[in-house]
């Protein structure tokens, strides 16, 4: 029973993310520093990892499409991008990065597949330790880590998970979920952060409170909230299957049929069709397609990535054409 | 050049139909006869064909679904069905039938695939000759064949063709076509006769005038009008391909993708999707599906036929389910 539940958990949670906000002692927060000071901070962090095999990227060296690519993959935040003249990012790989001069001097980010907040936290912690061995953090004995925005003070920890909630979305249950989750100190957003619509029925649930709690408590509270949401999603799916089995199967198979045959695909439609196919896999209606295929397509079909692959000056129609081509190839080759 | 044109003609004209209206001399028209007289007329005609291998059907012996089946296949008219207590039909096969006690005592109908009005006329004529050798028709030396409705007096001939006009429909050009065609004495209707919407972009073009013209003239005038419409349709398709090649291909391939994958299909959607696939075949975009498959599905997926095949008491949802199943089977087996 528990094993089965674990497997369902793994299925609808796409990824877990830990973000630690840190600042260097005795230097003003990024919104109040000069170009020189920002350069100084970047170099301090860069030097720590110079011996590692990490990739250093100064955002001012990137064009807007490169930046959008990093945004699409959630490797950097829109805040870092908007501060591009003074910001940088260090990549261990696509799952572990250090943003420099975002809202805080240092933001460590660690992502794991599925529901695996502990592992993500462990890895973020290791990076945090390396930096702390080399730099003096702004830290207050009573408050904890000091941050530019008071909502991050304390642990500086934001734990979040990406979750696929098509049934709750279909049944217009998301406003209720938003409410319930916020009452336990968590927040739900669309995939691309605050204010954005939930494309492809993918939502991000994260903690709001960082002060007065241990890291483990924050993670456990988030997990508890996530488990409740998963439960609601599963109940709604069961109800849908009871009442509208054929309609749901119709939606799922048509979505796959369209993805396999369309000549032009816009981003929103593509994400929604992929969501339906993912639902089909999650419900064991579709059995010959892997989660990895869907997860890969969700990222790879994003506009900046397509422009990076097929030419930065391609037209909007060409973007739709190459998106449709990519999807068809993926479904025909990788089954 | 001409050969190529001929092949395009054949492609978008689904069928040609000839209908001859005849009445028996000295008997009132069907709307004014008693049950006894109607029985008498039916027997007169029935006896003529009793030696042939023809199938005789008295409409009062059929349930409403059987009648709808005949209507869906255009074997009988809705007028004959509405007069079911007094009417009958004799079938040589699905393409040649004699309706008895429709608006007129006798209505001979002959259908041929593609644009082939002459052959349809020839066959109708043969049936007409057989009847005329056995019965005295109501005929006036000056006026010609006398009919219940004055619009049929003279030749009693209605020649019509079924034509697939997706490009003109897409570009909202049909109202203009309706106008132009009516100015040359022809009329355009949706597939299922007067007043009905053109499901699947299939239209019926037929002559309005039956008096003062020879049969050959009527047929030639209709062919001329049809050729003009075909020309307009082809010009519109070429323009569409010039301006929106990818959008058209997208529509065609998606339609096929949905037909191959849907679990539930309603009639209107199914006919429209089949229309797009037929357009794909006509434009040589789809090459591995035969016209016969589409033509068969257009008829077989009609609701009364599905009920006849899968059970007359099946629900509306089951009709949609069996329709989708039939389409999938047809596309997977017959390619």
XYZ file of C-alpha atoms in Angstrom:
670
model
C 0.000 0.000 0.000
C 2.698 2.492 1.028
C 4.881 1.428 -1.849
C 2.039 2.046 -4.243
C 1.449 5.478 -2.733
C 5.154 6.269 -3.084
C 5.030 5.436 -6.742
C 2.041 7.734 -7.285
C 3.871 10.481 -5.380
C 6.859 10.135 -7.600
C 4.644 10.237 -10.657
C 2.905 13.556 -10.224
C 5.733 15.478 -8.542
C 8.071 16.504 -11.325
C 10.883 17.920 -9.212
C 11.957 19.217 -5.790
C 13.949 22.369 -5.357
C 15.886 23.932 -2.487
C 17.037 27.521 -2.593
C 19.267 29.095 0.070
C 19.559 32.890 0.292
C 22.914 34.144 1.622
C 24.706 37.473 1.839
C 28.302 38.423 2.441
C 28.901 40.239 5.699
C 29.433 43.989 5.696
C 28.541 44.518 2.046
C 25.269 46.250 1.100
C 22.546 44.130 -0.512
C 22.627 43.951 -4.349
C 20.012 46.652 -4.892
C 22.319 49.181 -3.250
C 25.731 48.362 -4.715
C 27.844 49.931 -7.440
C 29.049 48.111 -10.554
C 32.473 47.822 -8.933
C 31.145 46.269 -5.741
C 29.012 43.821 -7.713
C 32.063 42.797 -9.724
C 33.910 42.324 -6.435
C 31.193 40.022 -5.065
C 31.055 37.997 -8.275
C 34.813 37.488 -8.138
C 34.768 36.445 -4.488
C 32.302 33.628 -5.250
C 33.839 32.751 -8.593
C 37.249 32.235 -6.968
C 35.861 29.683 -4.518
C 34.802 27.433 -7.385
C 37.643 28.176 -9.780
C 39.275 24.827 -9.065
C 36.039 22.889 -9.625
C 34.695 21.918 -12.980
C 31.939 24.523 -12.693
C 30.740 26.799 -15.442
C 30.811 30.521 -14.739
C 28.450 32.784 -16.663
C 28.365 36.553 -16.403
C 24.857 37.582 -17.456
C 26.047 40.684 -19.277
C 27.872 38.393 -21.730
C 24.611 36.720 -22.763
C 22.070 37.879 -25.305
C 18.417 37.945 -24.363
C 17.702 34.546 -25.925
C 20.483 32.881 -23.915
C 19.032 34.449 -20.782
C 15.542 33.272 -21.685
C 16.939 29.761 -22.148
C 18.274 29.770 -18.582
C 14.934 31.153 -17.350
C 12.970 28.452 -19.182
C 15.040 25.788 -17.468
C 14.599 27.464 -14.066
C 18.370 27.673 -13.771
C 18.145 31.385 -13.073
C 15.345 33.596 -11.763
C 13.734 36.522 -13.555
C 15.136 38.746 -10.783
C 18.688 37.688 -11.710
C 17.899 38.329 -15.382
C 16.489 41.793 -14.645
C 19.743 42.616 -12.822
C 21.850 41.313 -15.712
C 24.474 44.078 -15.742
C 25.585 43.139 -12.226
C 24.708 39.444 -11.972
C 26.267 36.079 -12.720
C 25.566 32.403 -12.273
C 27.801 29.436 -11.528
C 26.589 26.084 -12.807
C 27.710 22.786 -11.366
C 25.191 21.218 -13.736
C 21.597 21.982 -14.748
C 20.445 20.972 -11.296
C 22.864 22.860 -9.083
C 23.605 26.509 -9.501
C 24.678 29.571 -7.598
C 23.101 32.861 -8.592
C 25.210 35.902 -7.714
C 23.648 39.323 -7.137
C 20.077 38.294 -7.430
C 18.000 39.855 -4.637
C 20.724 38.568 -2.292
C 24.444 38.257 -2.990
C 24.248 34.495 -3.154
C 21.397 32.168 -3.963
C 22.202 28.482 -3.964
C 19.784 26.329 -5.922
C 19.548 22.546 -5.963
C 16.974 20.529 -7.927
C 16.142 16.820 -7.758
C 13.715 14.764 -9.844
C 10.480 13.724 -8.166
C 9.652 14.318 -4.493
C 13.123 14.391 -2.985
C 13.513 17.540 -0.924
C 15.986 15.955 1.506
C 18.487 15.096 -1.172
C 18.113 18.525 -2.765
C 18.672 20.100 0.657
C 21.712 17.934 1.323
C 23.337 19.000 -1.931
C 22.501 22.688 -1.416
C 23.971 22.383 2.054
C 27.245 21.060 0.707
C 27.568 24.042 -1.630
C 26.626 26.328 1.250
C 29.391 24.800 3.416
C 31.993 25.308 0.718
C 31.077 28.990 0.404
C 30.880 29.485 4.172
C 34.399 28.105 4.537
C 35.636 30.849 2.267
C 33.414 33.836 2.985
C 31.917 35.535 6.022
C 28.098 35.364 5.735
C 25.843 38.102 7.105
C 24.445 36.214 10.087
C 22.682 37.230 13.254
C 22.728 34.906 16.281
C 19.081 35.613 17.010
C 17.621 36.076 13.507
C 19.818 33.724 11.512
C 20.895 34.495 7.964
C 20.204 38.091 6.992
C 18.563 38.700 3.635
C 17.530 41.633 1.453
C 13.861 40.831 1.854
C 12.585 40.139 5.380
C 10.507 37.184 4.130
C 13.727 35.227 3.642
C 15.396 36.021 6.965
C 16.274 33.110 9.246
C 17.052 29.943 7.354
C 17.063 31.736 4.013
C 15.500 28.520 2.816
C 12.852 28.192 0.170
C 11.799 24.630 -0.489
C 9.506 23.994 -3.430
C 8.168 21.235 -5.574
C 6.764 21.195 -9.112
C 3.583 19.198 -9.306
C 1.243 18.146 -12.090
C -2.403 18.774 -11.149
C -4.558 18.276 -14.254
C -7.629 16.836 -12.490
C -7.837 19.640 -9.917
C -7.342 22.144 -12.736
C -10.017 20.517 -14.945
C -12.503 20.585 -12.077
C -11.711 24.223 -11.233
C -10.521 23.154 -7.797
C -7.277 25.149 -7.839
C -8.596 28.334 -6.168
C -9.632 26.207 -3.184
C -6.236 24.530 -3.133
C -4.496 27.929 -3.237
C -6.501 28.930 -0.174
C -5.975 25.746 1.822
C -2.245 25.671 1.137
C -1.755 29.316 2.114
C -3.421 28.616 5.450
C -0.606 26.224 6.365
C 2.054 28.774 5.420
C 2.667 27.495 1.912
C 2.052 29.110 -1.452
C 1.036 27.749 -4.854
C 2.054 29.355 -8.132
C 2.069 28.535 -11.841
C 5.167 26.872 -13.206
C 7.098 30.016 -14.075
C 6.929 31.677 -10.681
C 4.752 34.378 -9.185
C 1.805 35.707 -11.106
C 2.192 33.436 -14.109
C -0.587 31.151 -15.292
C -0.166 27.436 -14.740
C 0.810 26.283 -18.215
C 0.386 22.575 -18.679
C -1.270 22.250 -15.252
C 2.116 22.350 -13.545
C 2.201 24.189 -10.230
C 4.926 25.117 -7.795
C 4.220 24.711 -4.081
C 6.686 26.326 -1.678
C 7.078 27.505 1.899
C 6.387 31.132 2.751
C 7.865 31.186 6.245
C 11.643 31.022 6.693
C 11.996 32.460 10.189
C 11.550 30.637 13.497
C 11.635 27.175 12.009
C 14.371 24.621 11.527
C 15.198 23.631 7.955
C 13.882 20.138 8.601
C 10.596 21.508 9.891
C 10.156 23.634 6.776
C 10.801 20.637 4.545
C 8.493 18.385 6.542
C 5.707 20.980 6.563
C 5.991 21.352 2.809
C 5.929 17.597 2.345
C 2.805 17.342 4.475
C 1.067 20.037 2.417
C 2.173 18.420 -0.819
C 0.876 15.047 0.314
C -2.512 16.605 0.988
C -2.596 18.158 -2.462
C -1.560 14.835 -4.027
C -4.368 13.188 -2.128
C -6.901 15.707 -3.438
C -5.607 15.284 -6.972
C -5.904 11.504 -6.736
C -9.432 11.667 -5.324
C -10.447 14.020 -8.115
C -8.922 11.708 -10.712
C -10.815 8.746 -9.320
C -14.054 10.722 -9.420
C -13.357 11.810 -12.979
C -12.735 8.214 -14.019
C -15.920 7.079 -12.323
C -18.068 9.731 -13.970
C -16.312 10.424 -17.265
C -13.990 7.530 -18.080
C -14.503 7.752 -21.837
C -14.281 11.545 -21.902
C -10.959 11.457 -20.028
C -9.569 8.717 -22.254
C -10.790 10.656 -25.267
C -8.934 13.770 -24.082
C -5.764 11.795 -23.429
C -5.675 9.861 -26.700
C -6.671 12.867 -28.799
C -3.895 14.900 -27.170
C -1.357 12.246 -28.102
C -2.869 12.002 -31.593
C -2.493 15.754 -32.099
C 1.058 15.833 -30.733
C 2.013 13.040 -33.136
C 0.487 14.753 -36.150
C 0.405 18.556 -35.821
C 2.469 20.626 -38.244
C 2.305 23.805 -36.153
C 2.133 23.876 -32.354
C 2.029 26.918 -30.125
C 3.595 26.781 -26.691
C 0.446 26.927 -24.558
C -1.358 24.249 -26.580
C 1.740 22.059 -26.576
C 2.100 22.228 -22.779
C -1.584 21.444 -22.316
C -1.426 18.473 -24.698
C 1.714 17.196 -22.956
C -0.142 17.560 -19.654
C -2.953 15.322 -20.932
C -0.490 12.713 -22.174
C 1.347 12.846 -18.849
C -1.997 12.300 -17.117
C -2.466 9.268 -19.372
C 0.892 7.860 -18.308
C 0.223 8.639 -14.636
C -3.119 6.820 -14.845
C -1.614 3.860 -16.750
C -3.862 4.586 -19.727
C -0.804 5.205 -21.897
C 1.882 2.618 -21.304
C 4.452 2.974 -24.062
C 5.657 6.517 -23.346
C 8.122 7.420 -20.619
C 7.878 10.320 -18.168
C 11.343 11.334 -19.289
C 10.030 11.975 -22.807
C 7.329 14.309 -21.511
C 9.641 16.094 -19.054
C 12.242 16.595 -21.762
C 9.639 17.979 -24.180
C 8.200 20.364 -21.575
C 11.626 22.018 -21.362
C 12.907 21.578 -24.909
C 9.806 22.952 -26.637
C 10.114 26.302 -24.880
C 10.573 29.183 -27.336
C 14.067 30.364 -26.345
C 15.421 26.827 -26.473
C 13.905 26.276 -29.935
C 15.475 29.548 -31.110
C 18.794 28.444 -29.662
C 18.537 25.161 -31.549
C 17.158 26.337 -34.886
C 18.309 29.941 -35.205
C 17.724 33.035 -33.107
C 16.143 34.928 -36.015
C 13.490 32.347 -36.906
C 9.905 33.619 -37.175
C 7.113 32.828 -34.727
C 5.615 30.466 -37.306
C 8.937 28.676 -37.658
C 9.103 28.297 -33.884
C 5.696 26.546 -34.041
C 6.869 24.395 -36.928
C 10.101 23.303 -35.245
C 8.229 22.674 -31.982
C 5.792 20.348 -33.779
C 8.686 18.616 -35.552
C 10.582 18.084 -32.313
C 7.521 16.590 -30.639
C 6.820 14.241 -33.553
C 10.419 13.057 -33.622
C 10.446 12.449 -29.900
C 7.261 10.380 -29.988
C 8.274 8.379 -33.019
C 11.831 7.592 -31.998
C 11.656 7.423 -28.208
C 8.604 5.394 -27.330
C -3.646 18.981 -69.095
C -7.179 17.815 -69.758
C -6.461 14.443 -68.244
C -5.176 16.127 -65.123
C -8.282 18.285 -64.968
C -10.459 15.224 -65.381
C -8.772 13.572 -62.453
C -9.334 16.617 -60.235
C -12.990 16.669 -61.324
C -13.407 13.081 -60.367
C -11.731 13.747 -57.027
C -13.953 16.447 -55.597
C -17.273 15.285 -57.069
C -18.423 12.435 -54.863
C -21.397 11.313 -56.896
C -23.881 12.182 -59.625
C -27.578 11.596 -59.277
C -30.516 11.590 -61.681
C -34.086 11.643 -60.458
C -37.088 11.299 -62.731
C -40.558 12.272 -61.454
C -43.429 10.364 -63.020
C -47.125 9.918 -62.331
C -49.651 7.386 -63.456
C -52.307 8.768 -65.741
C -55.786 9.433 -64.347
C -54.876 8.865 -60.701
C -54.699 11.826 -58.291
C -51.268 12.837 -56.982
C -50.138 11.115 -53.739
C -51.164 13.980 -51.445
C -54.784 13.433 -52.487
C -55.153 9.666 -52.492
C -56.717 7.222 -50.061
C -54.861 4.352 -48.422
C -56.487 1.992 -50.878
C -55.414 3.970 -53.917
C -51.878 4.254 -52.594
C -51.793 0.479 -52.106
C -53.041 0.116 -55.645
C -50.247 2.320 -57.040
C -47.616 0.486 -55.029
C -48.822 -2.841 -56.388
C -48.859 -1.612 -59.964
C -45.195 -0.657 -59.769
C -44.213 -3.627 -57.636
C -45.655 -6.029 -60.188
C -43.528 -4.614 -62.969
C -40.376 -5.558 -61.115
C -41.603 -8.769 -59.485
C -39.610 -10.894 -61.928
C -36.375 -8.937 -61.351
C -34.083 -9.447 -58.449
C -35.232 -6.179 -56.889
C -35.939 -5.599 -53.250
C -39.350 -4.228 -52.372
C -39.757 -2.311 -49.110
C -43.032 -1.003 -47.774
C -42.125 1.903 -45.487
C -44.839 1.099 -42.964
C -43.000 -2.185 -42.264
C -39.876 -0.319 -41.138
C -39.090 1.164 -37.743
C -37.859 4.722 -37.545
C -34.204 3.675 -37.377
C -34.475 1.605 -40.555
C -36.060 4.582 -42.266
C -33.301 6.884 -41.021
C -30.762 4.424 -42.412
C -32.274 4.728 -45.880
C -32.367 8.518 -45.488
C -28.712 8.656 -44.461
C -27.744 6.766 -47.603
C -29.912 9.050 -49.758
C -31.794 5.971 -50.965
C -35.079 7.593 -49.996
C -36.134 11.202 -49.490
C -37.474 12.728 -46.298
C -40.725 13.349 -48.201
C -41.102 9.597 -48.779
C -40.344 8.965 -45.109
C -42.902 11.533 -43.950
C -45.494 9.734 -46.092
C -44.516 6.343 -44.676
C -48.019 4.935 -44.256
C -48.627 5.138 -47.991
C -45.148 4.854 -49.474
C -42.718 2.194 -50.614
C -39.356 1.858 -52.315
C -37.974 -0.664 -54.776
C -34.216 -1.152 -54.700
C -32.256 -2.542 -57.607
C -29.188 -1.837 -55.479
C -28.007 1.078 -53.323
C -27.572 3.176 -56.437
C -30.835 2.567 -58.252
C -34.177 2.880 -56.592
C -37.813 3.662 -57.303
C -39.685 5.612 -54.661
C -43.443 5.082 -54.770
C -45.857 7.698 -53.462
C -43.346 10.336 -52.631
C -44.537 13.737 -53.899
C -45.229 11.963 -57.180
C -46.396 8.400 -57.735
C -43.029 7.344 -59.044
C -39.587 8.750 -58.528
C -36.756 6.927 -60.239
C -33.347 7.551 -58.752
C -29.982 6.606 -60.200
C -26.608 7.398 -58.609
C -23.094 7.048 -60.038
C -19.724 7.679 -58.385
C -17.886 10.833 -59.413
C -19.029 13.223 -62.137
C -20.981 10.862 -64.368
C -24.407 12.327 -64.995
C -24.764 10.724 -68.429
C -24.372 7.217 -67.097
C -26.762 7.922 -64.221
C -29.273 9.324 -66.729
C -28.875 6.336 -69.003
C -29.631 3.916 -66.171
C -32.584 5.961 -64.910
C -33.887 6.053 -68.459
C -33.797 2.268 -68.710
C -35.872 1.943 -65.544
C -38.195 4.650 -66.871
C -38.659 2.705 -70.146
C -39.503 -0.492 -68.279
C -42.190 1.298 -66.272
C -43.520 3.178 -69.286
C -43.962 -0.119 -71.127
C -46.254 -1.292 -68.366
C -48.053 1.842 -67.172
C -49.667 4.862 -68.737
C -47.789 7.972 -67.506
C -49.545 11.293 -66.970
C -48.114 13.135 -69.986
C -49.109 16.258 -71.871
C -47.936 16.747 -75.467
C -47.158 20.409 -74.823
C -45.997 20.349 -71.192
C -44.364 16.933 -70.978
C -44.544 14.778 -67.846
C -47.091 16.084 -65.372
C -46.006 16.272 -61.737
C -47.513 17.162 -58.367
C -45.333 20.243 -58.026
C -45.143 22.571 -61.058
C -41.361 22.941 -60.622
C -40.954 19.380 -61.865
C -43.250 19.542 -64.895
C -41.721 18.830 -68.315
C -38.816 16.441 -68.156
C -39.479 15.597 -64.494
C -35.714 15.481 -64.331
C -33.593 16.573 -61.461
C -29.901 16.123 -62.034
C -27.600 16.715 -59.107
C -24.054 16.152 -57.985
C -22.495 15.900 -54.538
C -19.341 17.968 -54.318
C -16.689 18.524 -51.669
C -15.931 22.233 -51.272
C -13.737 22.681 -48.167
C -11.642 25.592 -49.462
C -14.650 27.670 -50.526
C -16.281 26.871 -47.177
C -13.151 27.784 -45.193
C -12.876 31.116 -46.999
C -16.602 31.865 -46.487
C -17.083 31.916 -50.232
C -20.196 29.714 -50.254
C -22.822 32.509 -50.089
C -21.322 33.974 -53.271
C -21.360 30.548 -54.922
C -25.014 30.038 -53.920
C -25.809 33.314 -55.661
C -23.822 32.708 -58.817
C -25.188 29.191 -59.251
C -28.807 30.271 -58.770
C -28.374 32.868 -61.520
C -27.756 30.090 -64.037
C -30.841 28.178 -62.917
C -29.070 25.833 -60.512
C -29.310 25.493 -56.767
C -26.795 24.551 -54.057
C -27.762 22.810 -50.804
C -26.063 21.046 -47.919
C -25.588 17.311 -48.241
C -28.876 16.231 -46.714
C -31.151 18.240 -48.972
C -32.982 21.523 -48.582
C -32.348 23.710 -45.605
C -29.756 21.473 -43.985
C -26.282 22.712 -43.113
C -23.404 21.463 -45.222
C -21.898 18.864 -42.924
C -18.377 17.923 -43.903
C -18.329 20.641 -46.579
C -20.322 18.446 -48.946
C -22.818 20.286 -51.127
C -25.430 19.206 -53.608
C -25.770 21.210 -56.820
C -28.840 20.559 -58.940
C -30.981 22.039 -61.700
C -34.027 24.098 -60.796
C -35.654 24.258 -64.221
C -37.239 21.130 -65.689
C -39.558 22.696 -68.262
C -38.667 23.897 -71.774
C -35.315 22.162 -71.889
C -34.167 18.825 -73.244
C -32.717 16.373 -70.751
C -29.284 16.701 -72.361
C -29.425 20.472 -72.045
C -30.245 20.206 -68.344
C -27.346 17.836 -67.792
C -24.954 19.957 -69.821
C -25.990 23.153 -68.050
C -25.438 21.483 -64.691
C -22.037 20.204 -65.785
C -21.059 23.694 -66.885
C -22.089 25.162 -63.539
C -20.311 22.380 -61.654
C -17.136 22.946 -63.660
C -17.210 26.611 -62.720
C -17.606 25.740 -59.050
C -14.778 23.199 -59.308
C -12.650 25.888 -60.873
C -13.385 28.309 -58.035
C -12.636 25.617 -55.454
C -9.308 24.826 -57.113
C -8.325 28.495 -57.347
C -9.168 28.948 -53.669
C -7.128 25.861 -52.736
C -4.144 27.177 -54.673
C -4.431 30.529 -52.920
C -4.721 28.808 -49.544
C -1.606 26.762 -50.244
C 0.285 29.863 -51.347
C -0.647 31.844 -48.247
C -1.139 29.208 -45.566
C 0.573 25.994 -46.624
C 1.579 25.001 -43.109
C -1.775 25.917 -41.583
C -3.608 23.772 -44.161
C -1.238 20.855 -43.674
C -1.600 21.277 -39.927
C -5.393 21.101 -40.209
C -5.223 18.021 -42.434
C -2.716 16.054 -40.374
C -4.331 16.975 -37.051
C -7.699 15.841 -38.388
C -6.240 12.479 -39.334
C -4.462 12.294 -35.970
C -7.727 12.902 -34.108
C -9.675 10.411 -36.233
C -7.022 7.775 -35.519
C -7.042 8.399 -31.777
C -10.390 9.743 -30.506
C -12.402 7.603 -28.096
C -15.641 9.566 -28.617
C -16.634 11.266 -31.864
C -19.799 13.186 -32.561
C -21.275 13.183 -36.040
C -20.615 16.797 -36.997
C -16.999 16.728 -35.827
C -16.433 13.384 -37.544
C -17.742 14.659 -40.893
C -15.627 17.797 -40.628
C -12.501 15.799 -39.784
C -13.198 13.400 -42.668
C -13.602 16.445 -44.899
C -10.120 17.678 -43.938
C -8.597 14.260 -44.565
C -10.386 14.061 -47.926
C -8.932 17.489 -48.759
C -5.525 16.062 -47.877
C -6.017 13.169 -50.290
C -7.381 15.463 -53.004
C -4.319 17.707 -52.652
C -1.907 14.746 -52.593
C -0.783 15.694 -49.083
C -2.043 12.364 -47.760
C -1.132 9.519 -50.060
C -1.802 6.287 -48.193
C -5.567 6.613 -47.716
C -8.109 5.869 -50.407
C -11.163 7.943 -51.300
C -13.223 4.802 -50.846
C -12.273 4.715 -47.159
C -13.490 8.278 -46.622
C -16.672 7.820 -48.671
C -17.479 4.627 -46.799
C -16.926 6.317 -43.425
C -19.064 9.334 -44.348
C -22.002 6.963 -44.784
C -21.231 4.292 -42.206
C -20.631 6.679 -39.307
C -24.125 8.143 -39.584
C -26.133 7.609 -36.388
C -28.919 5.359 -37.713
C -26.414 3.068 -39.403
C -24.383 2.820 -36.186
C -27.546 1.958 -34.273
C -28.398 -0.636 -36.874
C -24.960 -2.173 -36.479
C -24.487 -1.969 -32.706
C -28.006 -2.008 -31.293
C -30.986 0.262 -31.711
C -31.185 1.026 -27.999
C -27.574 2.183 -27.536
C -27.073 5.562 -25.825
C -25.857 8.714 -27.517
C -22.487 8.253 -25.808
C -22.258 4.693 -27.123
C -23.016 5.961 -30.622
C -20.025 8.311 -30.270
C -17.884 5.479 -28.922
C -18.774 3.039 -31.713
C -18.302 5.774 -34.313
C -14.778 6.466 -33.015
C -14.029 2.734 -32.967
C -15.242 2.231 -36.510
C -13.098 5.113 -37.746
C -9.990 3.830 -35.965
C -10.476 0.337 -37.355
C -10.976 1.623 -40.868
C -7.802 3.718 -40.744
C -5.691 1.025 -39.190
C -6.809 -1.905 -41.316
C -7.642 -0.309 -44.646
C -4.828 2.067 -45.471
